[in-house]
Amino acid sequence: MSEIILENVVKRYGNVAVIDGLNLTMEDNEFTVLVGPSGCGKSTTLRMIAGLETVTSGEIYIGGKPVSHLEPKDRDIAMVFQDYALYPHMNVAKNMSFALRLARQSKTEIDKRVKKVAEMLGIEPLLARKPAQLSGGQRQRVAMGRALVRDSGTFLFDEPLSNLDAKLRAQMRAELALMRQRLEKNMVYVTHDQVEAMTLGDRIVVMHQGIIQQQGTAEELYKKPVNKFVAGFLGSPPMNFFDGILGESEGQLMVSGDGFTLPLPDEVKARIQARSEKAVTVGIRPSAFLLSPASGRQVQLELPIILSEYIGSQSVIVSNLGGQQILIEVGSDTPLTANEVLSFAIDPESIYLFDAEAEVAL
Amino acid sequence: MKPTRFLNRATPYLFLAPAGIILLFALLYPIGYLTMASFFDWRMGTPFADAVFYGFKNYAWILNDPNFHESFMVTITFASTVVVLEMVIGVGLALMLERPIRGMSVFRTIFILPMMIAPIVVGLVWRYMYNPQFGIFNKTLKKWGFEPIPWLSSPDWALPSVIIADIWQWTPFIFILSLAALQSLPRSSLEAARIDGASEWQQIIYIKIPLMMPVLVVAALLRMIDAFKVLEVIFIMTNGGPGLSTEIMSLQIYKTAFVSWELGRAAALSNILLVIVLVITLTMFLYTKARDARMARIQAAVEQY
Ligand SMILES: Nc1ncnc2c1ncn2[C@@H]1O[C@H](COP(=O)(O)OP(=O)(O)OP(=O)(O)O)[C@@H](O)[C@H]1O
Ligand SMILES: [Mg+2]
């Protein structure tokens, strides 16, 4: 319904700044996903938007209006709590309809909405049960249902699918994606699940230690991470990092480290001119190791299989490069035997470089 | 049945048996003795062996005694009024003072002091405060230009006065229990209610009170049982008077035994009080049980379908 703006938002507990100057604009009807490691301040951010936590300094605007002095009920929000926060003394139907009953909706309207949402979440048979009589995943769906029956302008989800099994989670994800197209609402969504983040988010915000590292579409973040943290956080299995030194040989910019010397694309050279001999961190995604013979400017690397993990559509190989453990992703139909040495091709275009100290992308 | 199977089943009970027997004896002996005494015309100063068997005459006599009827009404009025008012005030205060305010812990400590004072002392202090000439209440009324109130000397005022003293002493009990209950409520459910649009009042009515209910029922029950047995404070303040206006049953029992020396009749009266308290307790207990059972039945029915 209306954009949400966080302007220089700071949250301190005592002397510890848990959120440290957050600036974030979530456009009207945008689905924003907050991701980050545990304890980085995602829940705190949501709770400040909801009005459950005060902001220490800065301001939050919803639809252009500053809201930091408004009670949660005056902010037109619905929220799914990380710990569900169901009403223990009410059954599932009562839990879901509480807000509607407070808003004095008609009984037929309430019944209709509860039924519809319960159906969508697959919790219809549970409507008469109390929360204590539900499993964790069922509770989580009720918590979801309690938010979804409402007609709020903004929906806040704090890891709403974390406790569901893989199948149910995929199903819910699809429902959410559908709902997102149907409803014109702001949605802010916290998750640890990369697939959820990438598939649902119009905009993904990566947080670390109370600071936004980068925001953008899934593709932007995946292809152009601004720093080592974002590069390592998005993508599964995570990116491999090596220490390296920039150098030139025959007019070609190279990066070399323990066990490898890789050429870099010319446009990289243009970007970071005259910075040879510089210490860098080299990043290579597990999927960038190709099992085909090197062609063009690709480089060949011989790597041993120490261990391989079959994970369905893919296999992950644990290998070793210059004494450092690395992960490689290959198609699962590749025959793999331990201690075999395979030959991989690496495209210079798929190499990421980061400043060794500042860790920003070069 | 094989002997080992029998032993397996019986072992836990065998372990419990000694404690059970002692408990039963300690519990039932006094009640049994009381009941036996209630069937005799037993006077203070005569040995029980000389007492004349009376059958149910003591009970019949009491149930026909207008003084008992009066005392019964006084007791019911006293107990129900103090329980209701103490619950309302105690829970209300807890709801108001729950939020973190500075100096609150000191205030809380002061507030529960009355509960710790011996009942005799409470009776004396209040008797003095109610004194028509020197008491603080009438002095204050006089200073503000009001008529003095015959607190303990008028039949109309005596019971309310006694009730006020009891509320002063026992509201803190409800207060601390409610406060503990409030502080153990699930924080996040209350946050969810705020998000769902509940005002302070609606949070209290729809979330806080229902979640506190189990504690509140127990608190009310304890106060109810206690209120039926209160003796010392009223004994000191009014000794049941004027007339019978504050003669609660325990005081009547006391007087029957130690003023009229009718031990048998006092025993019968005690048993009647015991039955009344038991009936009230069981009713409250069964009511909560029945409510839970009804909920469970509805639930089961819905799930079947
Ligand atoms: N009431 C509090 N007092 C002090 N520190 C707090 C308080 N609440 C949260 N924190 C701290 O704030 C930081 C951020 O917490 P938050 O709950 O926002 O993390 P999160 O990103 O949601 O983590 P998770 O993914 O584990 O849910 C944590 O380091 C936490 O210890
Ligand atoms: Mg969290």
XYZ file of C-alpha atoms and ligand atoms in Angstrom:
699
model
C 0.000 0.000 0.000
C 2.805 2.354 0.794
C 6.544 2.387 0.839
C 8.536 1.785 3.999
C 11.641 3.851 4.599
C 14.188 3.268 7.314
C 16.307 6.345 7.767
C 19.522 6.087 9.749
C 17.905 3.694 12.138
C 20.030 2.785 15.152
C 19.117 0.339 17.889
C 21.229 0.047 20.981
C 20.913 -2.297 23.924
C 23.041 -0.604 26.537
C 26.215 0.286 24.693
C 25.902 -2.323 22.015
C 24.603 -1.070 18.707
C 22.644 -4.023 17.382
C 21.466 -2.031 14.383
C 23.949 0.569 13.322
C 22.620 3.202 10.966
C 20.279 1.307 8.714
C 19.093 3.027 5.540
C 16.609 1.086 3.525
C 13.791 1.954 1.155
C 11.213 -0.685 0.426
C 9.117 0.378 -2.515
C 5.367 0.177 -2.612
C 4.162 -3.426 -3.024
C 7.668 -4.764 -2.935
C 8.671 -8.108 -1.497
C 11.834 -7.447 0.479
C 13.858 -10.307 1.880
C 16.272 -9.757 4.756
C 19.030 -12.333 4.996
C 22.081 -12.565 7.186
C 23.753 -14.795 9.730
C 22.137 -15.498 13.079
C 22.237 -12.509 15.402
C 22.788 -9.895 12.692
C 19.673 -7.965 13.649
C 17.002 -9.166 11.227
C 14.362 -9.780 13.856
C 15.223 -6.523 15.560
C 14.720 -4.671 12.297
C 11.328 -6.278 11.750
C 10.299 -5.583 15.318
C 11.209 -1.928 14.934
C 9.105 -1.689 11.795
C 6.279 -3.362 13.693
C 6.670 -1.002 16.639
C 7.500 -3.682 19.189
C 10.951 -2.163 19.713
C 11.653 1.531 19.899
C 14.328 2.979 17.651
C 17.251 4.502 19.549
C 17.698 7.093 16.839
C 16.631 7.595 13.243
C 13.133 7.355 11.869
C 10.881 4.863 10.164
C 8.342 6.057 7.602
C 5.411 4.050 6.365
C 3.636 5.697 3.460
C 5.573 8.898 4.028
C 4.400 9.170 7.639
C 6.907 8.924 10.480
C 5.704 6.067 12.653
C 8.251 5.687 15.415
C 5.813 7.123 17.940
C 2.885 5.028 16.796
C 1.650 1.929 18.577
C 1.886 -1.317 16.579
C -1.878 -1.366 16.110
C -1.770 2.008 14.399
C 0.814 0.947 11.822
C -1.422 -1.264 9.713
C 0.802 -4.332 9.875
C 0.454 -8.055 10.277
C 3.368 -10.118 11.488
C 4.473 -13.731 11.725
C 6.727 -14.159 14.738
C 9.873 -16.248 14.723
C 8.630 -18.033 17.860
C 5.018 -18.170 16.578
C 3.596 -16.246 19.572
C 0.227 -17.977 19.396
C -2.424 -17.359 22.049
C -2.176 -20.504 24.206
C -5.741 -20.322 25.492
C -7.434 -19.956 22.120
C -7.949 -22.688 19.583
C -6.550 -22.349 16.085
C -9.680 -20.742 14.651
C -9.807 -18.210 17.492
C -6.100 -17.507 17.117
C -6.531 -16.751 13.467
C -9.666 -14.665 13.847
C -8.542 -12.591 16.848
C -7.602 -9.492 14.873
C -10.754 -9.701 12.773
C -12.914 -10.035 15.860
C -11.238 -7.020 17.418
C -11.910 -5.120 14.210
C -15.590 -6.098 14.522
C -15.832 -7.886 11.223
C -19.058 -9.790 10.633
C -19.099 -13.428 11.647
C -19.728 -14.671 8.121
C -16.830 -12.626 6.805
C -14.538 -13.923 9.560
C -15.546 -17.536 8.949
C -15.054 -17.152 5.242
C -11.579 -15.708 5.552
C -10.392 -18.131 8.219
C -11.654 -21.053 6.168
C -9.951 -19.849 3.026
C -6.582 -19.270 4.656
C -6.778 -22.491 6.678
C -7.426 -24.382 3.481
C -4.475 -22.771 1.767
C -2.193 -23.645 4.684
C -3.569 -27.154 5.121
C -4.594 -26.585 8.738
C -8.361 -26.968 8.349
C -8.531 -30.183 10.398
C -6.734 -28.407 13.248
C -9.089 -25.458 13.675
C -10.518 -26.673 16.988
C -7.181 -27.508 18.582
C -5.218 -25.475 21.073
C -1.606 -24.549 20.210
C -0.265 -26.989 22.808
C -1.826 -29.812 20.803
C 0.065 -28.943 17.622
C 3.473 -29.881 16.266
C 6.060 -27.175 15.643
C 5.370 -27.051 11.933
C 1.628 -26.893 12.501
C 2.043 -24.043 14.943
C 4.140 -22.214 12.434
C 1.423 -22.531 9.818
C -1.144 -21.236 12.288
C 1.118 -18.263 12.995
C 1.278 -17.695 9.262
C -2.489 -18.035 8.988
C -3.073 -15.508 11.722
C -1.213 -12.912 9.682
C -2.634 -13.881 6.315
C -6.304 -13.587 7.297
C -5.702 -9.926 7.892
C -5.953 -7.226 5.321
C -2.993 -5.127 6.414
C -0.913 -2.886 4.227
C 2.323 -4.435 5.378
C 3.157 -8.029 6.178
C 6.228 -8.876 8.237
C 7.436 -12.473 8.199
C 10.151 -13.626 10.583
C 11.380 -16.974 9.246
C 7.845 -18.197 8.693
C 8.727 -21.502 7.051
C 11.799 -22.486 9.057
C 10.134 -25.401 10.818
C 8.418 -27.081 7.896
C 9.544 -30.165 6.057
C 11.037 -29.708 2.598
C 7.879 -30.588 0.689
C 5.595 -28.382 2.746
C 8.098 -25.590 2.565
C 8.222 -25.730 -1.217
C 4.426 -25.755 -1.286
C 4.178 -22.744 1.048
C 6.801 -20.933 -0.931
C 4.704 -21.368 -4.043
C 1.603 -20.160 -2.191
C 3.482 -17.111 -0.995
C 4.738 -16.395 -4.482
C 1.169 -16.604 -5.792
C -0.158 -14.454 -2.987
C 2.490 -11.918 -3.671
C 1.317 -11.540 -7.254
C -2.318 -11.345 -6.208
C -2.071 -8.957 -3.277
C -0.792 -5.458 -3.547
C 1.052 -5.417 -0.247
C 4.404 -4.632 1.223
C 6.059 -7.734 2.442
C 9.214 -7.920 4.489
C 10.501 -11.407 4.891
C 13.339 -12.752 7.000
C 14.834 -16.091 6.087
C 17.930 -18.229 6.317
C 16.887 -20.194 3.279
C 18.683 -19.055 0.132
C 16.109 -20.590 -2.154
C 13.327 -18.691 -0.401
C 15.322 -15.505 -0.538
C 16.156 -15.842 -4.218
C 12.763 -17.019 -5.418
C 10.539 -14.716 -3.396
C 12.439 -11.490 -3.060
C 12.037 -8.576 -5.437
C 14.849 -7.143 -3.424
C 17.245 -8.990 -1.193
C 18.986 -7.190 1.628
C 22.053 -8.845 3.075
C 22.782 -7.811 6.650
C 25.800 -8.469 8.793
C 26.430 -7.189 12.317
C 23.607 -4.692 12.124
C 24.760 -3.165 8.878
C 23.388 -3.622 5.378
C 26.106 -5.112 3.224
C 24.295 -5.018 -0.069
C 20.824 -4.893 -1.508
C 19.477 -5.726 -4.939
C 17.849 -8.456 -6.939
C 18.918 -12.043 -6.448
C 20.851 -11.955 -9.688
C 22.691 -8.748 -8.819
C 23.764 -10.099 -5.464
C 24.805 -13.439 -6.842
C 26.701 -12.127 -9.841
C 28.087 -8.906 -8.452
C 28.622 -9.199 -4.720
C 30.129 -5.997 -3.387
C 32.285 -7.709 -0.808
C 33.613 -11.003 0.400
C 30.880 -11.392 2.998
C 28.038 -11.204 0.486
C 29.905 -13.447 -1.938
C 30.403 -16.045 0.756
C 26.891 -15.755 2.152
C 24.864 -16.222 -1.016
C 25.262 -19.424 -2.972
C 25.246 -22.950 -1.721
C 27.703 -24.572 -1.383
C 29.534 -21.334 -0.554
C 32.204 -19.680 -2.666
C 35.828 -20.865 -2.249
C 38.323 -18.210 -1.201
C 42.101 -18.249 -1.706
C 44.852 -15.793 -0.877
C 46.513 -14.486 -4.007
C 48.827 -11.860 -5.437
C 48.154 -9.833 -8.569
C 50.926 -9.869 -11.139
C 51.596 -9.229 -14.826
C 53.104 -11.553 -17.287
C 53.459 -10.604 -20.960
C 50.937 -7.801 -20.603
C 48.399 -10.164 -19.106
C 47.049 -9.519 -15.581
C 47.383 -12.686 -13.555
C 46.522 -13.730 -10.055
C 48.539 -16.439 -8.410
C 48.588 -18.230 -5.113
C 49.400 -21.574 -3.610
C 48.954 -24.084 -6.400
C 47.400 -21.882 -9.028
C 48.064 -19.095 -11.487
C 45.012 -17.709 -13.221
C 44.725 -15.108 -15.976
C 42.195 -12.338 -15.470
C 39.863 -10.859 -18.075
C 41.028 -7.657 -19.748
C 38.186 -5.612 -18.368
C 39.412 -6.435 -14.867
C 42.774 -5.114 -15.844
C 41.144 -1.927 -17.032
C 39.300 -1.615 -13.757
C 42.206 -2.135 -11.405
C 45.093 -0.760 -13.380
C 48.557 -0.459 -11.988
C 47.781 -2.359 -8.893
C 50.057 -5.299 -9.512
C 51.796 -6.983 -6.644
C 48.686 -6.303 -4.665
C 47.477 -8.910 -2.125
C 43.954 -10.040 -2.948
C 41.424 -12.686 -2.051
C 40.357 -14.833 -4.969
C 36.833 -16.193 -5.001
C 35.655 -19.072 -7.152
C 32.180 -20.551 -6.872
C 31.977 -24.350 -6.584
C 29.956 -24.389 -9.796
C 32.687 -22.556 -11.712
C 34.872 -25.645 -11.912
C 34.012 -27.147 -15.294
C 34.612 -30.773 -16.149
C 35.245 -29.988 -19.816
C 38.690 -29.595 -21.441
C 39.945 -26.030 -21.267
C 39.156 -23.947 -24.328
C 40.038 -20.397 -25.261
C 41.369 -18.538 -22.274
C 40.241 -21.112 -19.738
C 42.819 -22.590 -17.428
C 43.237 -26.218 -16.564
C 43.525 -27.317 -12.920
C 44.221 -30.873 -11.765
C 42.389 -31.517 -8.518
C 42.107 -34.699 -6.432
C 38.812 -36.027 -5.100
C 39.134 -36.356 -1.352
C 35.488 -36.959 -0.698
C 32.300 -36.678 -2.679
C 28.791 -36.033 -1.443
C 25.841 -37.022 -3.545
C 23.009 -34.530 -2.994
C 20.559 -35.467 -5.702
C 20.803 -33.318 -8.769
C 24.367 -32.393 -7.883
C 27.416 -33.921 -6.319
C 29.755 -31.887 -4.168
C 33.422 -32.808 -4.286
C 35.706 -31.935 -1.432
C 39.121 -31.315 -2.878
C 42.350 -29.572 -2.088
C 44.102 -26.692 -3.747
C 47.441 -25.524 -2.418
C 46.818 -27.164 0.953
C 43.397 -25.574 1.310
C 40.114 -27.436 1.283
C 37.767 -26.439 -1.521
C 34.294 -27.435 -2.655
C 33.412 -28.248 -6.233
C 29.975 -28.828 -7.640
C 29.458 -31.233 -10.549
C 26.526 -33.014 -12.151
C 25.488 -36.005 -10.122
C 25.837 -38.365 -13.087
C 29.610 -37.872 -13.081
C 31.296 -41.080 -11.890
C 33.465 -40.183 -8.902
C 35.998 -42.345 -7.128
C 37.988 -41.198 -4.120
C 41.623 -40.169 -4.717
C 41.041 -39.921 -8.452
C 42.459 -36.743 -9.953
C 40.131 -34.822 -12.209
C 40.913 -32.090 -14.650
C 38.827 -28.940 -14.365
C 38.614 -25.883 -16.576
C 38.144 -22.461 -15.070
C 36.870 -19.492 -17.007
C 38.652 -16.224 -16.120
C 35.238 -14.525 -16.264
C 34.065 -16.536 -13.270
C 36.842 -15.364 -10.955
C 35.989 -12.878 -8.201
C 38.618 -10.628 -6.651
C 38.430 -8.934 -3.290
C 40.787 -6.596 -1.530
C 42.689 -8.765 0.950
C 42.239 -6.288 3.762
C 39.093 -4.268 3.124
C 37.387 -7.335 1.611
C 35.540 -5.166 -0.926
C 35.125 -6.470 -4.434
C 37.690 -5.262 -6.950
C -1.925 -63.936 37.956
C 1.710 -64.780 38.537
C 3.120 -63.632 41.868
C 5.809 -61.569 40.130
C 3.205 -59.662 38.153
C 1.307 -58.990 41.323
C 4.477 -57.760 42.991
C 5.275 -55.553 40.023
C 1.930 -53.898 40.311
C 1.884 -53.681 44.063
C 5.423 -52.448 44.641
C 4.732 -48.755 44.160
C 1.776 -48.928 46.511
C 3.775 -50.818 49.081
C 6.383 -48.087 49.030
C 3.678 -45.480 49.465
C 1.840 -47.365 52.161
C 3.674 -46.163 55.302
C 3.415 -42.498 54.319
C -0.182 -43.028 53.268
C -1.155 -44.603 56.570
C 0.470 -41.860 58.622
C -1.142 -39.181 56.505
C -4.538 -40.813 56.707
C -4.288 -41.142 60.443
C -3.107 -37.574 60.950
C -5.903 -36.319 58.734
C -8.775 -38.535 59.729
C -8.198 -38.926 63.446
C -9.055 -35.311 64.365
C -12.016 -35.244 61.991
C -13.208 -38.590 63.282
C -12.862 -37.419 66.849
C -14.703 -34.216 66.022
C -17.528 -36.125 64.411
C -17.820 -38.476 67.316
C -17.882 -35.622 69.795
C -20.622 -33.939 67.795
C -22.971 -36.812 68.595
C -22.653 -36.294 72.358
C -23.877 -33.806 74.882
C -20.429 -33.111 76.106
C -19.777 -30.250 78.541
C -16.466 -28.621 79.176
C -14.959 -29.929 82.410
C -16.593 -33.352 82.241
C -14.645 -36.306 80.879
C -15.784 -37.520 77.518
C -16.667 -40.887 79.067
C -19.459 -39.224 81.061
C -20.968 -37.491 78.038
C -24.508 -38.466 77.069
C -25.093 -39.796 73.551
C -27.247 -37.296 71.721
C -27.494 -38.647 68.171
C -28.210 -35.840 65.723
C -29.722 -33.616 68.369
C -26.792 -31.183 68.300
C -27.163 -30.782 64.542
C -30.947 -30.423 64.767
C -30.596 -27.854 67.486
C -28.074 -25.806 65.508
C -30.040 -25.918 62.288
C -33.071 -24.595 64.124
C -31.148 -21.930 65.988
C -31.874 -18.399 64.680
C -28.434 -17.334 65.921
C -26.888 -19.903 63.617
C -28.920 -18.620 60.679
C -27.715 -15.113 61.373
C -24.122 -16.256 61.777
C -24.363 -18.272 58.576
C -25.496 -15.205 56.627
C -22.771 -13.055 58.192
C -20.143 -15.617 57.264
C -21.337 -15.935 53.670
C -21.565 -12.161 53.294
C -18.145 -11.641 54.821
C -16.405 -14.359 52.825
C -17.920 -13.572 49.453
C -17.437 -9.819 49.832
C -13.797 -10.029 50.867
C -12.950 -12.582 48.189
C -14.586 -10.587 45.392
C -13.156 -7.242 46.501
C -9.694 -8.620 47.216
C -9.605 -10.326 43.838
C -10.746 -7.205 41.994
C -8.402 -4.851 43.835
C -5.459 -7.260 43.922
C -5.640 -8.186 40.252
C -6.352 -4.581 39.283
C -3.299 -3.328 41.163
C -1.131 -6.031 39.654
C -2.274 -5.085 36.160
C -1.544 -1.421 36.857
C 1.805 -1.892 38.552
C 3.178 -4.587 36.289
C 5.125 -2.269 34.022
C 8.688 -1.409 35.018
C 8.462 1.788 37.043
C 11.316 3.110 39.129
C 11.130 2.370 42.846
C 8.508 -0.280 42.207
C 10.364 -3.053 43.998
C 10.442 -0.991 47.205
C 6.756 -0.245 46.865
C 5.955 -3.909 46.324
C 7.793 -4.878 49.490
C 5.958 -2.267 51.540
C 2.708 -3.336 50.000
C 2.929 -6.944 51.135
C 3.790 -6.031 54.735
C 0.188 -6.280 56.079
C 0.192 -9.948 55.205
C 3.132 -10.569 57.496
C 1.624 -8.962 60.600
C 0.106 -11.277 63.187
C -3.734 -11.231 63.007
C -4.039 -10.255 66.682
C -1.944 -7.153 66.012
C -3.931 -6.334 62.904
C -7.107 -6.562 64.979
C -5.714 -4.269 67.662
C -4.399 -1.687 65.200
C -7.669 -1.518 63.312
C -9.706 -1.412 66.493
C -7.708 1.587 67.533
C -8.004 3.244 64.140
C -11.778 2.732 64.245
C -12.023 4.236 67.739
C -14.902 6.770 67.631
C -12.913 9.549 69.364
C -9.202 8.937 68.958
C -9.190 6.823 65.819
C -7.548 8.240 62.736
C -10.664 7.797 60.603
C -13.035 9.799 62.720
C -10.388 12.400 63.527
C -9.837 12.913 59.823
C -13.562 13.010 59.120
C -13.984 15.599 61.812
C -11.138 17.705 60.458
C -12.776 17.717 57.045
C -16.084 18.626 58.612
C -17.924 15.342 58.230
C -20.069 13.505 60.731
C -18.148 10.822 62.644
C -18.983 7.236 61.717
C -19.799 4.662 64.426
C -17.448 2.166 62.813
C -17.553 -0.786 65.130
C -20.412 0.255 67.398
C -23.242 0.282 64.853
C -24.684 -2.987 63.534
C -24.776 -1.457 60.039
C -21.139 -0.394 60.015
C -19.469 -3.191 61.942
C -19.419 -5.783 59.156
C -18.178 -3.340 56.480
C -15.486 -2.160 58.927
C -14.309 -5.692 59.523
C -14.381 -6.368 55.797
C -12.214 -3.308 55.146
C -9.618 -4.553 57.623
C -9.539 -7.974 55.980
C -9.166 -6.410 52.548
C -6.279 -4.351 53.863
C -4.570 -7.437 55.183
C -5.174 -9.916 52.397
C -5.324 -7.982 49.131
C -1.491 -8.095 48.989
C -1.722 -11.873 48.811
C -3.803 -11.688 45.636
C -1.561 -8.895 44.391
C 1.696 -10.822 44.560
C 0.187 -13.970 43.139
C -1.320 -12.019 40.241
C 1.894 -10.141 39.681
C 3.852 -13.383 39.495
C 1.262 -14.797 37.118
C 1.425 -11.686 34.951
C 5.181 -11.717 34.779
C 5.222 -15.303 33.652
C 2.784 -14.722 30.786
C 4.285 -15.411 27.355
C 5.661 -12.021 26.257
C 5.366 -12.779 22.592
C 1.658 -13.589 22.780
C 1.095 -10.130 24.200
C 3.177 -8.639 21.407
C 1.102 -10.552 18.900
C -2.021 -9.090 20.458
C -0.622 -5.595 20.077
C 0.039 -6.292 16.416
C -3.443 -7.748 16.029
C -4.794 -4.396 17.150
C -5.715 -5.033 20.777
C -5.881 -1.950 22.999
C -4.541 -2.105 26.567
C -8.012 -3.034 27.774
C -8.533 -5.675 25.151
C -5.140 -7.189 25.969
C -6.196 -7.434 29.604
C -9.596 -8.913 28.896
C -8.795 -11.264 26.046
C -5.210 -12.294 26.775
C -3.943 -11.479 30.258
C -6.905 -12.456 32.426
C -7.677 -15.714 30.586
C -4.034 -16.751 30.768
C -3.885 -15.873 34.477
C -7.090 -17.782 35.175
C -5.590 -20.978 36.627
C -3.626 -18.931 39.170
C -6.605 -16.706 39.931
C -8.893 -19.671 40.606
C -6.421 -21.126 43.084
C -5.889 -17.744 44.734
C -9.632 -17.189 45.112
C -10.067 -20.673 46.506
C -7.350 -20.189 49.100
C -8.810 -16.863 50.157
C -12.303 -18.327 50.284
C -11.238 -21.168 52.565
C -9.342 -18.733 54.758
C -12.170 -16.215 54.900
C -14.522 -18.888 56.207
C -12.167 -19.620 59.059
C -11.104 -16.104 60.023
C -11.273 -15.599 63.775
C -8.669 -13.523 65.572
C -9.063 -10.172 63.803
C -12.828 -10.131 64.285
C -12.553 -11.524 67.784
C -10.307 -8.625 68.753
C -12.154 -5.918 66.840
C -15.809 -6.632 67.662
C -16.078 -10.005 69.363
C -18.966 -10.645 66.996
C -20.970 -7.587 67.938
C -22.828 -5.382 68.064
C -25.511 -8.008 68.451
C -24.626 -10.766 66.058
C -23.703 -8.381 63.238
C -20.133 -9.670 62.894
C -20.464 -13.072 64.495
C -18.943 -15.269 61.852
C -19.206 -19.015 62.303
C -15.727 -19.630 63.659
C -16.450 -17.074 66.359
C -19.728 -18.787 67.142
C -17.866 -22.088 67.416
C -15.388 -20.495 69.759
C -18.119 -19.022 71.916
C -20.101 -22.269 71.989
C -17.034 -24.120 73.187
C -15.376 -21.674 75.531
C -18.205 -19.423 76.687
C -21.166 -21.819 76.796
C -18.894 -24.836 77.362
C -20.945 -26.950 74.949
C -18.148 -28.981 73.396
C -20.436 -31.421 71.577
C -22.436 -28.655 69.966
C -19.254 -26.763 69.040
C -17.993 -29.920 67.358
C -21.220 -30.200 65.380
C -20.962 -26.563 64.350
C -17.355 -27.152 63.225
C -18.481 -30.025 61.079
C -21.163 -27.904 59.478
C -18.554 -25.256 58.645
C -16.282 -27.955 57.264
C -19.061 -29.210 55.021
C -19.850 -25.706 53.770
C -16.206 -25.036 52.875
C -15.925 -28.454 51.289
C -19.021 -27.920 49.178
C -17.801 -24.546 47.954
C -14.332 -25.866 47.181
C -15.654 -28.903 45.388
C -18.099 -26.802 43.393
C -15.347 -24.520 42.182
C -13.134 -27.491 41.460
C -15.824 -29.406 39.606
C -16.809 -26.301 37.683
C -13.280 -25.871 36.309
C -13.101 -29.618 35.638
C -16.420 -29.580 33.814
C -15.366 -26.605 31.748
C -12.163 -28.368 30.660
C -14.076 -31.552 29.929
C -16.621 -29.661 27.850
C -13.825 -28.047 25.855
C -12.236 -31.451 25.301
C -15.562 -32.932 24.182
C -16.191 -30.152 21.682
C -12.676 -30.583 20.416
C -13.072 -34.331 20.002
C -16.395 -33.866 18.221
C -14.935 -31.381 15.775
C -11.976 -33.613 15.072
C -14.181 -36.625 14.421
C -16.044 -34.658 11.867
N 16.692 -7.402 24.548
C 17.950 -7.496 24.109
N 18.980 -7.078 24.865
C 20.254 -7.165 24.434
N 20.614 -7.633 23.240
C 19.644 -8.063 22.414
C 18.265 -8.017 22.801
N 17.540 -8.513 21.786
C 18.405 -8.852 20.825
N 19.679 -8.589 21.187
C 20.878 -8.808 20.380
O 20.665 -8.192 19.142
C 21.281 -8.925 18.110
C 20.311 -9.103 16.976
O 19.258 -9.913 17.383
P 18.138 -10.385 16.374
O 17.138 -11.162 17.151
O 17.651 -9.228 15.601
O 18.948 -11.375 15.424
P 18.454 -12.160 14.137
O 19.184 -11.586 12.985
O 16.976 -12.170 14.061
O 19.000 -13.615 14.423
P 18.343 -15.044 14.128
O 18.605 -15.327 12.695
O 19.091 -15.974 15.011
O 16.898 -14.940 14.459
C 21.768 -10.222 18.722
O 23.163 -10.138 18.852
C 21.120 -10.264 20.076
O 21.969 -10.849 21.012
Mg 15.542 -13.565 14.381
